[in-house]
């Protein structure tokens, strides 16, 4: 054998060892098979979650009022149907049978009663636990070691969605801890949307599709531009791996919480929509402002998020502070976002060959924030002037 074939054999053997050890480890954690088959999340989930606005200051009255508000504002009709309780809903101690106990001071009627109420409004109830010994607040237990019992409790209460956090764990990998809850949820027989929240620690996009309906790709969002835009960037890396039934999750919405300008919130909502991210409102919907409603209740933008193809848009071109994000929609349409991340207004052009439209195609453009179809037809490119920390979002429809 010459030097090259020796090297070839060595490389081949290394590959063999690597692939068999990977196969062994995925078999051990059960990730070879699709553990989760609940039929949920064929489009990204939509609803509300308590954390971004209320943190631990939650109680059953506020949750019920929020459910009422989702209905009275008409947000439910637009698809916002999950009412999700985050951390701090339970007592620190389990009962004498080891079950989770709703916090008496704040949820005296219990979670079953709350689920019945929320269901009576045509909505769904979500809850929160943690793949560790305590949740992140440390004010209640996590489900590590109690997965089957807790999943059964949630199913008996009528829970429809579980957000599963990653704090205070035992140091084992998420690929070991999360599938245990997946199996437990499947065993209950109740379809419960399973939202993995391991913060992107172990590239959950690579294995999350077999374990959950969505997976956080990032650490927690904060209500400011830098935090928001960097979550979108980190989440974009995994665009190829999102699909109906399993979505990348750059964290919940901050729209309406006051830390960004209206334009910045429009960028936030646009990026989440094109990224096929879960649309979980994070403000106080009981007194939602007209301005916030104009953003989160934009039907055309919601329709992009809920497009049946379920293909996540990508950053297709970067020109300093200017970026083009684009993705396919059904009926050969393309959604394009012209994003200005810089401090000054400027002109941004998207070229057909960057966004997946045949070069000679003539295209009609719908501005989904202005709710206007532009008069001109476009060939080869579309250009717009975009303010600082703002975007233009168009749906492009080839007409010839
Ligand atoms: C729950 O709180 C109520 C009112 O504060 C109290 O009367 C009741 O004894 C408490 N129940 C439990 C089980 O602690
Ligand atoms: C929002 O509404 C709740 C209850 O309806 C109220 O207690 C609270 O003060 C309101 N907050 C603001 C900022 O208006
Ligand atoms: C856009 O396309 C037109 C032809 O339709 C061309 O004349 C123009 O130079 C292009 N603009 C840019 C900025 O590429």
Short mmCIF file of C-alpha atoms and ligand atoms in Angstrom, two decimals:
data_model
loop_
_atom_site.label_atom_id
_atom_site.label_comp_id
_atom_site.label_asym_id
_atom_site.label_seq_id
_atom_site.Cartn_x
_atom_site.Cartn_y
_atom_site.Cartn_z
CA UNK A 1 0.00 0.00 0.00
CA UNK A 2 1.26 3.48 -0.81
CA UNK A 3 1.06 6.39 1.61
CA UNK A 4 -2.26 7.60 0.21
CA UNK A 5 -4.07 4.29 0.55
CA UNK A 6 -2.71 3.88 4.10
CA UNK A 7 -4.06 7.34 4.90
CA UNK A 8 -7.34 6.40 3.22
CA UNK A 9 -7.72 3.26 5.32
CA UNK A 10 -6.95 5.19 8.49
CA UNK A 11 -9.53 7.86 7.67
CA UNK A 12 -12.08 5.19 6.76
CA UNK A 13 -11.54 3.39 10.08
CA UNK A 14 -11.84 6.66 12.01
CA UNK A 15 -15.12 7.43 10.24
CA UNK A 16 -16.37 3.93 11.02
CA UNK A 17 -15.55 4.32 14.72
CA UNK A 18 -17.06 7.81 14.83
CA UNK A 19 -20.30 6.83 13.13
CA UNK A 20 -20.78 3.69 15.21
CA UNK A 21 -20.14 5.57 18.45
CA UNK A 22 -22.61 8.27 17.38
CA UNK A 23 -25.15 5.58 16.51
CA UNK A 24 -24.56 3.91 19.88
CA UNK A 25 -25.02 7.15 21.76
CA UNK A 26 -28.19 8.08 19.87
CA UNK A 27 -29.59 4.59 20.48
CA UNK A 28 -28.79 4.86 24.16
CA UNK A 29 -30.67 8.14 24.45
CA UNK A 30 -33.42 6.83 22.21
CA UNK A 31 -33.02 9.69 19.77
CA UNK A 32 -32.86 7.47 16.74
CA UNK A 33 -36.57 7.01 16.81
CA UNK A 34 -39.08 9.78 16.74
CA UNK A 35 -40.23 9.76 20.34
CA UNK A 36 -42.79 12.48 19.91
CA UNK A 37 -45.75 11.84 17.65
CA UNK A 38 -48.52 14.07 18.97
CA UNK A 39 -49.55 15.67 15.68
CA UNK A 40 -49.18 19.15 17.17
CA UNK A 41 -47.43 22.25 15.89
CA UNK A 42 -48.01 21.76 12.16
CA UNK A 43 -47.70 25.57 12.14
CA UNK A 44 -45.82 27.51 14.85
CA UNK A 45 -47.79 27.77 18.10
CA UNK A 46 -49.45 31.10 18.95
CA UNK A 47 -50.61 32.44 22.29
CA UNK A 48 -49.39 34.22 25.39
CA UNK A 49 -46.94 33.49 28.19
CA UNK A 50 -46.70 35.12 31.61
CA UNK A 51 -42.93 35.38 32.01
CA UNK A 52 -41.73 38.39 29.99
CA UNK A 53 -44.13 40.82 31.64
CA UNK A 54 -44.99 39.29 35.01
CA UNK A 55 -42.09 37.04 36.03
CA UNK A 56 -43.16 35.35 39.27
CA UNK A 57 -46.00 37.82 39.96
CA UNK A 58 -48.75 35.57 38.66
CA UNK A 59 -52.05 34.29 40.00
CA UNK A 60 -55.21 32.62 38.76
CA UNK A 61 -57.18 35.87 38.56
CA UNK A 62 -54.63 37.43 36.21
CA UNK A 63 -54.46 34.29 34.08
CA UNK A 64 -58.26 34.24 33.74
CA UNK A 65 -58.35 37.96 32.91
CA UNK A 66 -55.72 37.33 30.26
CA UNK A 67 -57.83 34.55 28.74
CA UNK A 68 -60.81 36.96 28.74
CA UNK A 69 -58.66 39.63 27.10
CA UNK A 70 -57.45 37.30 24.34
CA UNK A 71 -61.10 36.79 23.47
CA UNK A 72 -62.33 40.39 23.87
CA UNK A 73 -59.49 41.77 21.72
CA UNK A 74 -60.13 39.13 19.03
CA UNK A 75 -56.54 37.88 19.33
CA UNK A 76 -57.91 34.36 19.81
CA UNK A 77 -59.56 34.49 16.38
CA UNK A 78 -56.20 35.42 14.86
CA UNK A 79 -54.71 32.22 16.25
CA UNK A 80 -53.43 33.23 19.70
CA UNK A 81 -54.96 30.32 21.59
CA UNK A 82 -52.35 29.11 24.09
CA UNK A 83 -52.50 30.71 27.55
CA UNK A 84 -49.19 29.66 29.06
CA UNK A 85 -48.34 29.86 32.75
CA UNK A 86 -44.57 30.13 33.27
CA UNK A 87 -42.48 29.63 36.44
CA UNK A 88 -43.73 30.05 40.04
CA UNK A 89 -47.17 28.43 39.91
CA UNK A 90 -46.51 25.61 42.42
CA UNK A 91 -45.70 25.13 46.09
CA UNK A 92 -42.06 24.37 46.87
CA UNK A 93 -43.06 21.01 48.38
CA UNK A 94 -44.77 18.11 46.62
CA UNK A 95 -47.71 16.45 48.41
CA UNK A 96 -47.41 13.21 50.39
CA UNK A 97 -47.91 11.20 47.17
CA UNK A 98 -45.13 13.15 45.46
CA UNK A 99 -47.43 15.24 43.25
CA UNK A 100 -46.92 18.88 42.30
CA UNK A 101 -49.23 21.20 44.25
CA UNK A 102 -50.57 24.47 42.83
CA UNK A 103 -49.57 27.38 45.05
CA UNK A 104 -52.40 27.94 47.46
CA UNK A 105 -51.79 31.66 47.89
CA UNK A 106 -52.01 32.40 44.16
CA UNK A 107 -53.82 29.45 42.53
CA UNK A 108 -56.30 28.46 45.28
CA UNK A 109 -58.78 26.91 42.83
CA UNK A 110 -56.11 24.67 41.35
CA UNK A 111 -54.90 24.22 37.81
CA UNK A 112 -57.71 21.86 36.73
CA UNK A 113 -60.29 24.57 37.42
CA UNK A 114 -58.15 27.06 35.50
CA UNK A 115 -57.86 24.68 32.55
CA UNK A 116 -61.64 24.22 32.56
CA UNK A 117 -62.10 27.99 32.53
CA UNK A 118 -59.57 28.53 29.73
CA UNK A 119 -61.08 25.67 27.70
CA UNK A 120 -64.57 27.15 28.15
CA UNK A 121 -63.27 30.22 26.27
CA UNK A 122 -62.10 28.06 23.38
CA UNK A 123 -58.47 28.49 24.45
CA UNK A 124 -55.76 26.09 25.61
CA UNK A 125 -53.74 26.04 28.82
CA UNK A 126 -49.97 25.72 28.96
CA UNK A 127 -47.80 25.07 31.99
CA UNK A 128 -44.14 25.10 32.91
CA UNK A 129 -41.67 22.73 34.50
CA UNK A 130 -37.96 22.01 34.42
CA UNK A 131 -35.60 19.14 33.60
CA UNK A 132 -33.87 19.70 36.93
CA UNK A 133 -34.52 19.46 40.67
CA UNK A 134 -35.93 22.97 40.87
CA UNK A 135 -37.20 25.47 38.32
CA UNK A 136 -35.17 28.59 37.54
CA UNK A 137 -36.90 30.65 40.25
CA UNK A 138 -36.11 27.89 42.77
CA UNK A 139 -39.59 28.61 44.12
CA UNK A 140 -40.99 25.26 42.96
CA UNK A 141 -39.75 21.75 42.17
CA UNK A 142 -38.61 20.62 38.75
CA UNK A 143 -39.65 17.34 37.17
CA UNK A 144 -36.28 15.55 37.03
CA UNK A 145 -36.93 12.08 38.45
CA UNK A 146 -40.70 12.73 38.53
CA UNK A 147 -41.34 12.86 34.80
CA UNK A 148 -44.08 10.22 34.54
CA UNK A 149 -45.93 11.42 37.60
CA UNK A 150 -45.81 15.07 36.53
CA UNK A 151 -46.80 14.34 32.94
CA UNK A 152 -49.76 12.36 34.26
CA UNK A 153 -50.70 15.23 36.60
CA UNK A 154 -50.59 17.69 33.69
CA UNK A 155 -52.69 15.37 31.51
CA UNK A 156 -55.28 14.89 34.27
CA UNK A 157 -55.53 18.65 34.73
CA UNK A 158 -56.14 19.10 30.99
CA UNK A 159 -52.87 20.81 30.14
CA UNK A 160 -52.21 21.38 26.42
CA UNK A 161 -48.63 22.73 26.32
CA UNK A 162 -45.52 22.20 28.43
CA UNK A 163 -42.53 24.53 28.47
CA UNK A 164 -39.64 22.56 29.94
CA UNK A 165 -36.70 24.59 31.30
CA UNK A 166 -33.12 23.60 32.06
CA UNK A 167 -32.18 25.09 35.45
CA UNK A 168 -30.78 23.24 38.49
CA UNK A 169 -30.20 19.96 36.67
CA UNK A 170 -27.88 17.10 37.60
CA UNK A 171 -25.25 17.85 34.98
CA UNK A 172 -26.35 15.15 32.53
CA UNK A 173 -26.88 16.14 28.93
CA UNK A 174 -30.18 17.57 27.69
CA UNK A 175 -30.24 14.67 25.21
CA UNK A 176 -30.53 12.39 28.23
CA UNK A 177 -32.97 14.43 30.37
CA UNK A 178 -35.44 15.80 27.82
CA UNK A 179 -36.47 12.53 26.08
CA UNK A 180 -37.55 11.13 29.46
CA UNK A 181 -40.28 13.76 29.58
CA UNK A 182 -41.12 13.16 25.91
CA UNK A 183 -41.80 9.50 26.66
CA UNK A 184 -43.76 10.43 29.78
CA UNK A 185 -45.96 12.85 27.83
CA UNK A 186 -46.57 10.27 25.10
CA UNK A 187 -47.49 7.70 27.75
CA UNK A 188 -50.30 9.93 29.08
CA UNK A 189 -52.11 9.66 25.75
CA UNK A 190 -52.99 13.36 25.86
CA UNK A 191 -51.54 15.48 23.03
CA UNK A 192 -49.43 18.08 24.84
CA UNK A 193 -47.28 20.49 22.82
CA UNK A 194 -43.73 19.98 24.12
CA UNK A 195 -41.55 23.11 24.16
CA UNK A 196 -37.89 22.32 24.92
CA UNK A 197 -36.11 25.15 26.70
CA UNK A 198 -32.49 24.09 27.01
CA UNK A 199 -31.31 27.50 25.76
CA UNK A 200 -29.47 26.16 22.73
CA UNK A 201 -26.83 24.52 24.96
CA UNK A 202 -26.37 21.36 22.91
CA UNK A 203 -27.56 22.44 19.45
CA UNK A 204 -31.13 21.23 20.12
CA UNK A 205 -32.08 21.87 16.49
CA UNK A 206 -29.99 18.78 15.65
CA UNK A 207 -32.02 16.42 17.87
CA UNK A 208 -35.09 18.40 19.01
CA UNK A 209 -37.29 17.26 16.13
CA UNK A 210 -37.48 13.78 17.63
CA UNK A 211 -38.06 15.01 21.16
CA UNK A 212 -40.17 18.18 21.09
CA UNK A 213 -42.43 20.40 19.00
CA UNK A 214 -40.11 23.39 19.43
CA UNK A 215 -36.70 24.05 20.92
CA UNK A 216 -35.16 27.23 22.22
CA UNK A 217 -32.02 28.06 20.25
CA UNK A 218 -30.93 30.89 22.55
CA UNK A 219 -30.73 32.19 26.08
CA UNK A 220 -33.56 34.38 27.39
CA UNK A 221 -34.58 37.44 25.43
CA UNK A 222 -34.59 40.87 27.11
CA UNK A 223 -36.75 43.82 26.08
CA UNK A 224 -34.13 45.71 24.05
CA UNK A 225 -32.90 45.88 20.45
CA UNK A 226 -29.50 44.18 20.95
CA UNK A 227 -30.98 41.24 22.80
CA UNK A 228 -33.83 40.82 20.33
CA UNK A 229 -31.74 41.05 17.16
CA UNK A 230 -29.03 38.73 18.50
CA UNK A 231 -31.67 36.06 19.34
CA UNK A 232 -32.85 36.27 15.72
CA UNK A 233 -29.24 35.86 14.48
CA UNK A 234 -28.52 32.80 16.65
CA UNK A 235 -31.82 31.23 15.67
CA UNK A 236 -31.22 31.77 11.94
CA UNK A 237 -28.21 29.44 11.92
CA UNK A 238 -30.57 26.45 12.24
CA UNK A 239 -33.13 27.53 9.64
CA UNK A 240 -32.79 24.32 7.60
CA UNK A 241 -33.86 22.21 10.57
CA UNK A 242 -37.26 23.80 11.23
CA UNK A 243 -40.28 22.04 9.77
CA UNK A 244 -43.97 21.46 10.51
CA UNK A 245 -44.17 19.77 13.90
CA UNK A 246 -40.77 21.05 15.09
CA UNK A 247 -39.69 24.69 15.23
CA UNK A 248 -36.66 26.75 16.20
CA UNK A 249 -37.58 29.03 19.10
CA UNK A 250 -35.71 32.34 19.61
CA UNK A 251 -37.83 32.99 22.77
CA UNK A 252 -41.07 34.81 23.42
CA UNK A 253 -42.22 38.19 22.17
CA UNK A 254 -41.43 41.44 23.99
CA UNK A 255 -43.74 43.55 21.81
CA UNK A 256 -45.73 45.87 24.07
CA UNK A 257 -43.40 45.76 27.07
CA UNK A 258 -41.96 49.20 26.42
CA UNK A 259 -38.23 48.64 25.91
CA UNK A 260 -38.10 49.19 22.15
CA UNK A 261 -39.42 51.73 19.65
CA UNK A 262 -42.41 50.91 17.48
CA UNK A 263 -40.13 50.32 14.47
CA UNK A 264 -37.95 47.99 16.54
CA UNK A 265 -40.98 46.02 17.68
CA UNK A 266 -42.08 45.77 14.04
CA UNK A 267 -38.64 44.34 13.20
CA UNK A 268 -39.00 41.94 16.17
CA UNK A 269 -42.42 40.70 15.07
CA UNK A 270 -41.40 40.51 11.39
CA UNK A 271 -38.28 38.47 12.14
CA UNK A 272 -40.21 36.08 14.39
CA UNK A 273 -42.90 35.69 11.76
CA UNK A 274 -40.53 34.90 8.87
CA UNK A 275 -38.43 32.66 11.14
CA UNK A 276 -41.50 30.50 11.80
CA UNK A 277 -40.95 31.15 15.49
CA UNK A 278 -43.62 30.50 18.10
CA UNK A 279 -45.65 33.72 18.43
CA UNK A 280 -46.15 33.95 22.18
CA UNK A 281 -47.19 37.43 23.24
CA UNK A 282 -45.30 38.52 26.36
CA UNK A 283 -47.07 41.74 27.38
CA UNK A 284 -50.12 42.44 29.54
CA UNK A 285 -52.95 41.81 27.06
CA UNK A 286 -55.53 43.01 29.59
CA UNK A 287 -54.59 46.55 28.69
CA UNK A 288 -52.83 46.12 25.39
CA UNK A 289 -52.38 49.40 23.49
CA UNK A 290 -53.63 50.19 20.00
CA UNK A 291 -50.02 50.44 18.83
CA UNK A 292 -49.18 46.96 20.15
CA UNK A 293 -52.36 45.56 18.58
CA UNK A 294 -51.34 47.04 15.21
CA UNK A 295 -48.22 44.88 15.42
CA UNK A 296 -49.30 41.56 16.94
CA UNK A 297 -52.70 41.54 15.24
CA UNK A 298 -51.32 42.09 11.72
CA UNK A 299 -53.11 39.31 9.83
CA UNK A 300 -50.80 39.43 6.82
CA UNK A 301 -47.69 39.01 8.95
CA UNK A 302 -49.32 36.24 10.99
CA UNK A 303 -50.22 34.47 7.73
CA UNK A 304 -46.53 34.43 6.78
CA UNK A 305 -45.70 32.79 10.12
CA UNK A 306 -48.50 30.26 9.65
CA UNK A 307 -47.76 29.49 5.99
CA UNK A 308 -48.37 25.78 5.38
CA UNK A 309 -44.94 25.16 3.83
CA UNK A 310 -43.36 25.87 7.22
CA UNK A 311 -40.01 26.94 5.75
CA UNK A 312 -37.92 29.26 7.90
CA UNK A 313 -36.55 32.35 6.16
CA UNK A 314 -32.79 32.86 5.99
CA UNK A 315 -30.40 35.75 5.96
CA UNK A 316 -29.48 35.56 2.29
CA UNK A 317 -27.30 38.64 1.99
CA UNK A 318 -25.49 40.99 4.35
CA UNK A 319 -24.14 44.38 3.33
CA UNK A 320 -22.81 45.87 6.54
CA UNK A 321 -25.78 47.16 8.50
CA UNK A 322 -28.16 46.19 5.71
CA UNK A 323 -29.51 42.67 5.51
CA UNK A 324 -31.83 40.73 3.24
CA UNK A 325 -33.80 37.91 4.83
CA UNK A 326 -36.01 35.77 2.60
CA UNK A 327 -37.96 32.56 2.50
CA UNK A 328 -40.43 30.69 0.30
CA UNK A 329 -44.19 30.74 0.87
CA UNK A 330 -46.87 28.63 -0.72
CA UNK A 331 -47.98 29.36 -4.33
CA UNK A 332 -44.43 30.26 -5.43
CA UNK A 333 -44.46 33.44 -3.38
CA UNK A 334 -41.43 34.75 -1.48
CA UNK A 335 -41.34 36.81 1.70
CA UNK A 336 -38.47 39.27 1.83
CA UNK A 337 -37.33 41.49 4.67
CA UNK A 338 -35.10 44.51 4.03
CA UNK A 339 -33.54 45.15 7.44
CA UNK A 340 -31.56 48.22 8.49
CA UNK A 341 -29.58 47.48 11.66
CA UNK A 342 -27.55 50.68 11.44
CA UNK A 343 -27.92 54.19 12.86
CA UNK A 344 -28.88 55.96 9.60
CA UNK A 345 -31.64 55.69 7.04
CA UNK A 346 -30.55 54.06 3.79
CA UNK A 347 -31.56 52.43 0.55
CA UNK A 348 -31.60 48.62 0.43
CA UNK A 349 -31.97 46.45 -2.67
CA UNK A 350 -32.90 42.78 -2.79
CA UNK A 351 -31.93 40.96 -5.99
CA UNK A 352 -34.01 38.11 -7.35
CA UNK A 353 -31.01 35.77 -7.57
CA UNK A 354 -30.41 36.20 -3.84
CA UNK A 355 -33.98 35.47 -2.81
CA UNK A 356 -34.88 32.55 -5.04
CA UNK A 357 -36.89 34.21 -7.82
CA UNK A 358 -36.01 33.47 -11.48
CA UNK A 359 -34.09 36.50 -12.84
CA UNK A 360 -36.56 37.44 -15.60
CA UNK A 361 -39.64 37.12 -13.41
CA UNK A 362 -41.95 40.06 -13.14
CA UNK A 363 -43.22 40.36 -9.61
CA UNK A 364 -46.02 42.02 -7.70
CA UNK A 365 -45.05 43.28 -4.24
CA UNK A 366 -47.32 43.50 -1.24
CA UNK A 367 -46.14 45.71 1.63
CA UNK A 368 -47.57 43.78 4.60
CA UNK A 369 -47.01 46.58 7.12
CA UNK A 370 -48.65 49.24 4.93
CA UNK A 371 -51.32 46.75 3.78
CA UNK A 372 -50.74 47.93 0.22
CA UNK A 373 -49.90 46.24 -3.06
CA UNK A 374 -47.32 48.43 -4.79
CA UNK A 375 -48.40 49.86 -8.18
CA UNK A 376 -45.14 49.08 -9.93
CA UNK A 377 -44.17 45.63 -11.11
CA UNK A 378 -40.64 44.61 -10.33
CA UNK A 379 -38.09 42.77 -12.46
CA UNK A 380 -34.73 41.64 -11.10
CA UNK A 381 -34.81 43.51 -7.81
CA UNK A 382 -36.79 45.59 -5.37
CA UNK A 383 -35.41 48.63 -3.56
CA UNK A 384 -36.68 50.58 -0.58
CA UNK A 385 -35.51 53.31 1.74
CA UNK A 386 -35.42 51.92 5.25
CA UNK A 387 -35.13 53.88 8.50
CA UNK A 388 -32.61 53.06 11.22
CA UNK A 389 -33.62 49.98 13.27
CA UNK A 390 -36.52 49.38 10.93
CA UNK A 391 -37.50 47.04 8.12
CA UNK A 392 -39.63 46.65 5.04
CA UNK A 393 -41.48 43.39 4.62
CA UNK A 394 -42.86 42.38 1.23
CA UNK A 395 -44.60 39.35 -0.12
CA UNK A 396 -43.45 38.93 -3.72
CA UNK A 397 -45.72 37.15 -6.15
CA UNK A 398 -44.39 36.27 -9.62
CA UNK A 399 -46.90 37.28 -12.31
CA UNK A 400 -44.98 36.15 -15.38
C1 LIG B 1 -55.13 27.93 51.42
O1 LIG B 1 -55.30 29.29 51.72
C2 LIG B 1 -56.54 29.56 52.37
C3 LIG B 1 -56.71 31.06 52.47
O2 LIG B 1 -55.50 31.70 52.79
C4 LIG B 1 -56.53 28.86 53.70
O3 LIG B 1 -57.75 29.09 54.37
C5 LIG B 1 -56.36 27.35 53.48
O4 LIG B 1 -56.25 26.68 54.71
C6 LIG B 1 -55.12 27.09 52.67
N1 LIG B 1 -55.10 25.69 52.29
C7 LIG B 1 -54.03 24.96 52.39
C8 LIG B 1 -54.15 23.53 51.95
O5 LIG B 1 -52.97 25.37 52.82
C1 LIG B 2 -53.32 46.73 33.33
O1 LIG B 2 -54.52 46.13 33.72
C2 LIG B 2 -54.55 45.64 35.02
C3 LIG B 2 -55.88 44.95 35.27
O2 LIG B 2 -56.82 45.18 34.27
C4 LIG B 2 -54.28 46.76 36.00
O3 LIG B 2 -54.30 46.28 37.32
C5 LIG B 2 -52.97 47.42 35.68
O4 LIG B 2 -52.75 48.52 36.52
C6 LIG B 2 -52.93 47.86 34.26
N1 LIG B 2 -51.61 48.34 33.96
C7 LIG B 2 -51.40 49.44 33.27
C8 LIG B 2 -49.97 49.81 33.01
O5 LIG B 2 -52.29 50.12 32.83
C1 LIG B 3 -32.72 46.80 -10.55
O1 LIG B 3 -33.15 46.24 -11.78
C2 LIG B 3 -33.25 47.18 -12.83
C3 LIG B 3 -33.79 46.46 -14.05
O2 LIG B 3 -35.09 46.01 -13.79
C4 LIG B 3 -31.90 47.79 -13.13
O3 LIG B 3 -32.03 48.77 -14.13
C5 LIG B 3 -31.34 48.40 -11.86
O4 LIG B 3 -30.03 48.84 -12.10
C6 LIG B 3 -31.37 47.42 -10.70
N1 LIG B 3 -31.01 48.12 -9.50
C7 LIG B 3 -30.07 47.70 -8.67
C8 LIG B 3 -29.81 48.57 -7.49
O5 LIG B 3 -29.46 46.66 -8.83
#
